[in-house]
Structures are given as C-alpha cells and as structure tokens.
mmCIF file of C-alpha atoms and ligand atoms in Angstrom:
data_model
loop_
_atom_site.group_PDB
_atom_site.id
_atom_site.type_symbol
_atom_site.label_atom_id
_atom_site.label_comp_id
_atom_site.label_asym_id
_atom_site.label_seq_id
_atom_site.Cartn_x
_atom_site.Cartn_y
_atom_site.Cartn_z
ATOM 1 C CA UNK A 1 0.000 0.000 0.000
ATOM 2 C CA UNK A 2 1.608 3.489 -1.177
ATOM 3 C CA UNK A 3 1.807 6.128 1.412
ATOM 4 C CA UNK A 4 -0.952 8.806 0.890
ATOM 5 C CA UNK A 5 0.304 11.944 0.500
ATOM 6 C CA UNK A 6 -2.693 13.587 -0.243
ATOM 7 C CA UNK A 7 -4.234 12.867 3.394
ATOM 8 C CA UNK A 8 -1.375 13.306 5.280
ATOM 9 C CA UNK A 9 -1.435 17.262 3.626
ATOM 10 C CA UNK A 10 -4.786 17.438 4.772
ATOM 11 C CA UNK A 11 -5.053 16.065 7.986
ATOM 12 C CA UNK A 12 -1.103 18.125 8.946
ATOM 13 C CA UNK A 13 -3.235 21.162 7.983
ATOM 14 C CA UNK A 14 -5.800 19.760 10.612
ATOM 15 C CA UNK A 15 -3.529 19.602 13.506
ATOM 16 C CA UNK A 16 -1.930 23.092 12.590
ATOM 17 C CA UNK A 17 -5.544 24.499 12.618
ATOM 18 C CA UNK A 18 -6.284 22.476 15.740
ATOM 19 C CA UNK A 19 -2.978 23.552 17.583
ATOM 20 C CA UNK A 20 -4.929 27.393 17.153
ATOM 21 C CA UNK A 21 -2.240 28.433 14.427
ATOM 22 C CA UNK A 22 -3.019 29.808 10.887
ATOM 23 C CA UNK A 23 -2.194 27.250 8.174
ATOM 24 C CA UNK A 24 -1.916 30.366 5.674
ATOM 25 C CA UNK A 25 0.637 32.073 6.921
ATOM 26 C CA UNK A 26 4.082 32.688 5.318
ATOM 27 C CA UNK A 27 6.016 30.106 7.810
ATOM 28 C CA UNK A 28 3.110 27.565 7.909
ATOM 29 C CA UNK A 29 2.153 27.456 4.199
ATOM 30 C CA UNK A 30 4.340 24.459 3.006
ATOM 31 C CA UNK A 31 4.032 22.422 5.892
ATOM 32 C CA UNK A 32 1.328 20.088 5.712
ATOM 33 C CA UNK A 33 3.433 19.135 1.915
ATOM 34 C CA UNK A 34 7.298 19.374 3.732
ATOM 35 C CA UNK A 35 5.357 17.379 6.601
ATOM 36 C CA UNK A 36 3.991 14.782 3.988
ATOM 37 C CA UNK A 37 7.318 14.216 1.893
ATOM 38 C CA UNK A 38 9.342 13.919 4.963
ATOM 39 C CA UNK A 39 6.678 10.881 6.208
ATOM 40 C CA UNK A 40 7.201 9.442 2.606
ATOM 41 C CA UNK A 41 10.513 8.962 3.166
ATOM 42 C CA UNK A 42 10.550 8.466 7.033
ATOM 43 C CA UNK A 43 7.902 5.882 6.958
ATOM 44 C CA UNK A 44 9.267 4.418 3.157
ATOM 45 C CA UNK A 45 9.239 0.355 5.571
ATOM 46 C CA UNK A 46 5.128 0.995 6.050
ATOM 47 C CA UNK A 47 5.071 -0.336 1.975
ATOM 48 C CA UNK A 48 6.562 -3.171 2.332
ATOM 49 C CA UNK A 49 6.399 -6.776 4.434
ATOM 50 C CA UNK A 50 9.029 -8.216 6.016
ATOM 51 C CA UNK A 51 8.713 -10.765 3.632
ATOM 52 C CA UNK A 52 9.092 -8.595 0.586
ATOM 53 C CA UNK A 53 12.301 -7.150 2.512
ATOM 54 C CA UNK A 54 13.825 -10.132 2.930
ATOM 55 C CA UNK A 55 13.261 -10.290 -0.690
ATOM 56 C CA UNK A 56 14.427 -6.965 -1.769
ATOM 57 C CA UNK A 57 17.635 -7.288 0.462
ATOM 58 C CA UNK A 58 17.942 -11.221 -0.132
ATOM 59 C CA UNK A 59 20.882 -11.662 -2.384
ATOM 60 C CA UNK A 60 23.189 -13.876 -0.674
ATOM 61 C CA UNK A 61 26.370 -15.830 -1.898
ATOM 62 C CA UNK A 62 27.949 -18.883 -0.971
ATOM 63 C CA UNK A 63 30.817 -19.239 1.309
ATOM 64 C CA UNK A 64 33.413 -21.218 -0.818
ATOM 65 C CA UNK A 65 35.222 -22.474 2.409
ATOM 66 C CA UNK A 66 32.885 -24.478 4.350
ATOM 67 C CA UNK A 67 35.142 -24.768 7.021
ATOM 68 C CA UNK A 68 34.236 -21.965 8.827
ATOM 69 C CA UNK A 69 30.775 -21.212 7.867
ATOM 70 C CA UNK A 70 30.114 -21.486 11.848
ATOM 71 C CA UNK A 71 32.018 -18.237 12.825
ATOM 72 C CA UNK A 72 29.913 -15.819 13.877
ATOM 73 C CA UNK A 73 29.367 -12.643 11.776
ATOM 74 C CA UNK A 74 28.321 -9.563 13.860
ATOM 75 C CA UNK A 75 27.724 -6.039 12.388
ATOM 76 C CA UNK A 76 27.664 -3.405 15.148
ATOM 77 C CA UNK A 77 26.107 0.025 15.601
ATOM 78 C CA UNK A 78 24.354 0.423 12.209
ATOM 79 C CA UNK A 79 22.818 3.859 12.899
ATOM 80 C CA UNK A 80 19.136 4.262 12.106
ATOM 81 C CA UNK A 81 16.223 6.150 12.923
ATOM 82 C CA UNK A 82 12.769 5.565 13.837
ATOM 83 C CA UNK A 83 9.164 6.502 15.374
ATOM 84 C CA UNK A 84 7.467 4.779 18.175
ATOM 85 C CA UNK A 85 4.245 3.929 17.613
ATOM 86 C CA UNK A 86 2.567 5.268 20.691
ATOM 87 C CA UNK A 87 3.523 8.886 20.218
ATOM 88 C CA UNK A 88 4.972 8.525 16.812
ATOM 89 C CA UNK A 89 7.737 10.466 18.622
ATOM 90 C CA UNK A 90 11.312 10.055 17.162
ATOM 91 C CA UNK A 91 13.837 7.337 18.623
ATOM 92 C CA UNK A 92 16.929 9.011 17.866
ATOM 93 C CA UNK A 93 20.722 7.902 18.603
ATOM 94 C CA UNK A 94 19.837 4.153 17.830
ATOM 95 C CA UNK A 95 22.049 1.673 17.272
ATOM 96 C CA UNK A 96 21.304 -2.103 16.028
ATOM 97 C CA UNK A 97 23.972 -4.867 16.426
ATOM 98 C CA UNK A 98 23.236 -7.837 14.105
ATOM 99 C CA UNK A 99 25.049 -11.263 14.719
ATOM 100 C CA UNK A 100 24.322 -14.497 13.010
ATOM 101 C CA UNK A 101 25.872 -17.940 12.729
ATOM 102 C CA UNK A 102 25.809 -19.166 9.008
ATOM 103 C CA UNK A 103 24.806 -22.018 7.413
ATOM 104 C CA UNK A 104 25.881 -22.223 3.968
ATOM 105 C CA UNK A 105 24.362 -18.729 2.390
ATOM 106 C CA UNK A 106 25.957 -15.763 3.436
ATOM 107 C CA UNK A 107 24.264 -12.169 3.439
ATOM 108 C CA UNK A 108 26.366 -9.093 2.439
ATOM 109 C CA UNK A 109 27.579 -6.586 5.116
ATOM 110 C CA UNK A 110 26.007 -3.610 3.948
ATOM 111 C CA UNK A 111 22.496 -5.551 3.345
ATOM 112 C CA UNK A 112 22.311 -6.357 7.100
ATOM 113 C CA UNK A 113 22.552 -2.474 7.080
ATOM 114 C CA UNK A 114 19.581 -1.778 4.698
ATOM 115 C CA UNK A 115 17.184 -4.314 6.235
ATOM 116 C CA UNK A 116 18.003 -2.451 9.950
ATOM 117 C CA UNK A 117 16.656 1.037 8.237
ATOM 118 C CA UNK A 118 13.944 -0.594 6.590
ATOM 119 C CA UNK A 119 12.621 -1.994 9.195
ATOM 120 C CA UNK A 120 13.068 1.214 11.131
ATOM 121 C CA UNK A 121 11.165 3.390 9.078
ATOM 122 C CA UNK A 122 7.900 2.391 9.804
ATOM 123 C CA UNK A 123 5.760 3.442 13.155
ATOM 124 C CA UNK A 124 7.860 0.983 15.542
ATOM 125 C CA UNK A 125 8.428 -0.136 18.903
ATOM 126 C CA UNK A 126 12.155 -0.395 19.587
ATOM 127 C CA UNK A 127 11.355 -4.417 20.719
ATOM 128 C CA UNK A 128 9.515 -5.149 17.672
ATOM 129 C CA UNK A 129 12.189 -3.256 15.347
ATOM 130 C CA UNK A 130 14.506 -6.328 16.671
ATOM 131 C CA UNK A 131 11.973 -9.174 16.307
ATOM 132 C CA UNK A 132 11.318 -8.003 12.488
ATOM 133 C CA UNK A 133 14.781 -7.945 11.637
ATOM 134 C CA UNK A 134 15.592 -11.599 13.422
ATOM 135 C CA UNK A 135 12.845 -12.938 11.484
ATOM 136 C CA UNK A 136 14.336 -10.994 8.079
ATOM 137 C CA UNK A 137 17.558 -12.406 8.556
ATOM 138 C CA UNK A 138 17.120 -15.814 9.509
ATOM 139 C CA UNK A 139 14.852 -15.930 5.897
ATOM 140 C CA UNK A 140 17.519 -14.632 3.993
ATOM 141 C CA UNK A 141 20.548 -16.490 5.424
ATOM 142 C CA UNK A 142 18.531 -19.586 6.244
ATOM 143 C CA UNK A 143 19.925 -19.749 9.538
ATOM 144 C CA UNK A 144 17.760 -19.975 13.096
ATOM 145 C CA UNK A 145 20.467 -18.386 15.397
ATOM 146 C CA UNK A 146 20.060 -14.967 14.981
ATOM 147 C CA UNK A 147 20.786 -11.971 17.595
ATOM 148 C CA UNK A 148 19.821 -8.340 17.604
ATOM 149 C CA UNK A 149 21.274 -5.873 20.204
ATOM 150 C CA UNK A 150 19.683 -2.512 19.935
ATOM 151 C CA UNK A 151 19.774 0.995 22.200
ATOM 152 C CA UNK A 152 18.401 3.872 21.619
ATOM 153 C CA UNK A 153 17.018 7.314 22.898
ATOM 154 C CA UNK A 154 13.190 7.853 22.854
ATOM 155 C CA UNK A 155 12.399 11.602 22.352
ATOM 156 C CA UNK A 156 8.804 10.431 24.115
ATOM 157 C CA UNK A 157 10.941 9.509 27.305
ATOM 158 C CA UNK A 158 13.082 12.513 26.798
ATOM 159 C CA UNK A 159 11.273 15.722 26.220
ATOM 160 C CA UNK A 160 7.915 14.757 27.480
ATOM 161 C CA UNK A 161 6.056 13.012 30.403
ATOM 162 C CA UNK A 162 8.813 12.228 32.590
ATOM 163 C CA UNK A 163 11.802 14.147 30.900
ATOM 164 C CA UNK A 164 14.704 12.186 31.844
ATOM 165 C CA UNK A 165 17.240 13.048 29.246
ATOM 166 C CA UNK A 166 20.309 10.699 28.889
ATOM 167 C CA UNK A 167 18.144 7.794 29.289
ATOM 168 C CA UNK A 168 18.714 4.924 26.638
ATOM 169 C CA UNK A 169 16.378 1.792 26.487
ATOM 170 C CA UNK A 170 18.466 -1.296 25.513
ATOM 171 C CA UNK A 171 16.983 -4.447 24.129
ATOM 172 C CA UNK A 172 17.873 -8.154 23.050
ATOM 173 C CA UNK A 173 16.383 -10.318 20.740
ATOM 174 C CA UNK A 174 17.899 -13.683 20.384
ATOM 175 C CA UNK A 175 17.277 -16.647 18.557
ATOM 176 C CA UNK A 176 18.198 -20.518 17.793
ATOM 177 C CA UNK A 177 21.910 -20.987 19.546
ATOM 178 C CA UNK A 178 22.011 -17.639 21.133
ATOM 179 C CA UNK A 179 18.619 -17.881 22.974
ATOM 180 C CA UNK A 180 20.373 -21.123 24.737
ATOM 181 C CA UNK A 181 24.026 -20.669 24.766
ATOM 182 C CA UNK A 182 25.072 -18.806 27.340
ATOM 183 C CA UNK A 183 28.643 -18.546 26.655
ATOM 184 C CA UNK A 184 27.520 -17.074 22.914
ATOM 185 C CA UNK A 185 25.273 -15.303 24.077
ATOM 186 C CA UNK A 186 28.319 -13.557 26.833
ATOM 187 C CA UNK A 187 30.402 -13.334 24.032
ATOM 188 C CA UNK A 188 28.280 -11.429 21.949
ATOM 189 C CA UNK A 189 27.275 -8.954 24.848
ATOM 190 C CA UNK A 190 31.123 -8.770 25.814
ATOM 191 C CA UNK A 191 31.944 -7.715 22.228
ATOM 192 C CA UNK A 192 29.047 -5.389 21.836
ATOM 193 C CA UNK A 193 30.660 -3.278 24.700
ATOM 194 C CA UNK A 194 33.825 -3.041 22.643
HETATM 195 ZN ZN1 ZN B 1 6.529 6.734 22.648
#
C-alpha cells in the first residue's frame, strides 16, 4: 500500500488548525506538503512486508570455504532512525547490532545495514524493530540463530512526560543458539561493549 500523501497534507493542515495556528501564513504554508514528503521517506518500511524485505535485500552468496561457515558474523552500531508507535515520537541515537551464525548462504555486510533502516522506518516499537529484523535475517541467510542488540534514545521519554534526558532503552532479541548458549550469548554482549 503506497503512502498517501494527499491525506497526510490534509489532515497536517488539521492539527496546525487544531494547535490554534493559521495554516496560511508565510512560515506555515508548506508544511502540511514538507510534513507529507518527509513521512514518505521516514515511513518508506510501512510499503513493504518483512517478507518482501527479505526479498528486496535477499541476495546472498555462498561461502566457498565451508570450514568456517560457523564463525559468527556480527555487524555493530548500524545507525538508524525511527518513530514509536505510541507517540509517533522520534527514537533518535539508535544503534542495532546484528550477529548471526551461518549455514551455507551468506548475506552481504552492507544488506544487514539496509534491512536495519527498513525496518526502522515504519511506526515501531524499539522491541519489535529487533523481532522483524531476526525474522528478516534468519529468511535470507537460512539460519535460526540470529541476535539483535539494539539501544536507543526515545524523544517520548526525553522531552515529554517524565523528561529524563540521557536515558537509553536497551533491548535483546535472540534466537536458535544464542537464545540457549550462554557462553555465545556472553560473548556477543562482551563484544558489543567493545
Ligand atoms: Zn513513545
């Protein structure tokens, strides 16, 4: 489903009407359109499944060396951006980890990197953001033991309700061997620290 412009325009000129402003005037005239390309773009993950993302982002290749096909591969602090769902507020400073433990297929680096802002460009919750992209992965690489590591700063915990600035929600989704393995999963925290 495309994104409808058209409404969001409308209903941006709404809220600016509602907030006791004047949508005419010089500052506020372009708005409700700079307001609807920017949630285009922002929001660019609300067209597609995570099915047709693992599809779009699914190109892997086959590691020639089998031998070590059970090393772990971990991409850390891929910067993204998204907006929670309950305020659609911006979570800002966030950082997803990604670690897997191939099979036989192998996913490129910077693909891990595209399905993380994919995913994140949709109305999220920071738990949910990690659940898609374990599911995402372990389609494309065909592999169940899948970990994402994510923090962030929600601008909802930040400059509203309770204000506490500085405060960063960290969360953990793991799968297959790292839901079970301890030592893995130790590993994987210890090197996320680094
Ligand atoms: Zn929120």
């Amino acid at each position: 489903m495309a994104i409808d412009k058209d409404a969001i325009r409308e209903h941006v000129r709404g809220i600016l009407i509602a907030l006791g402003d004047d949508p005419d005037r010089e500052g506020l005239k372009e708005t409700p359109d700079r307001v609807a390309r920017m949630y285009e773009e922002v929001f660019a993950g609300m067209n597609y499944t995570n099915d047709e993302i693992a599809e779009m982002y699914g190109k892997t290749f086959k590691e020639e060396d089998t031998r070590h096909t059970e090393d772990m591969v971990f991409v850390k602090d891929i910067e993204v951006f998204s907006y929670c769902e309950h305020h659609m507020a911006l979570m800002y400073d966030m950082k997803v980890s990604i670690a897997y433990l191939p099979k036989d297929k192998l996913i490129g680096l910077s693909k891990l990197a595209r399905i993380a802002d994919m995913v994140a460009r949709r109305l999220q919750l920071q738990e949910r953001i990690g659940t898609d992209i374990a599911y995402i992965v372990s389609k494309v690489t065909g592999s169940e033991d899948v970990a994402v590591l994510i923090e962030a700063n929600h601008s909802c915990m930040t400059a509203r309700g309770i204000k506490k600035p500085g405060t960063k929600t960290f969360t953990t989704t793991f799968r297959g061997k790292f839901e079970n393995d301890i030592t893995l999963q130790n590993k994987l925290l210890l090197m996320n620290t680094h």
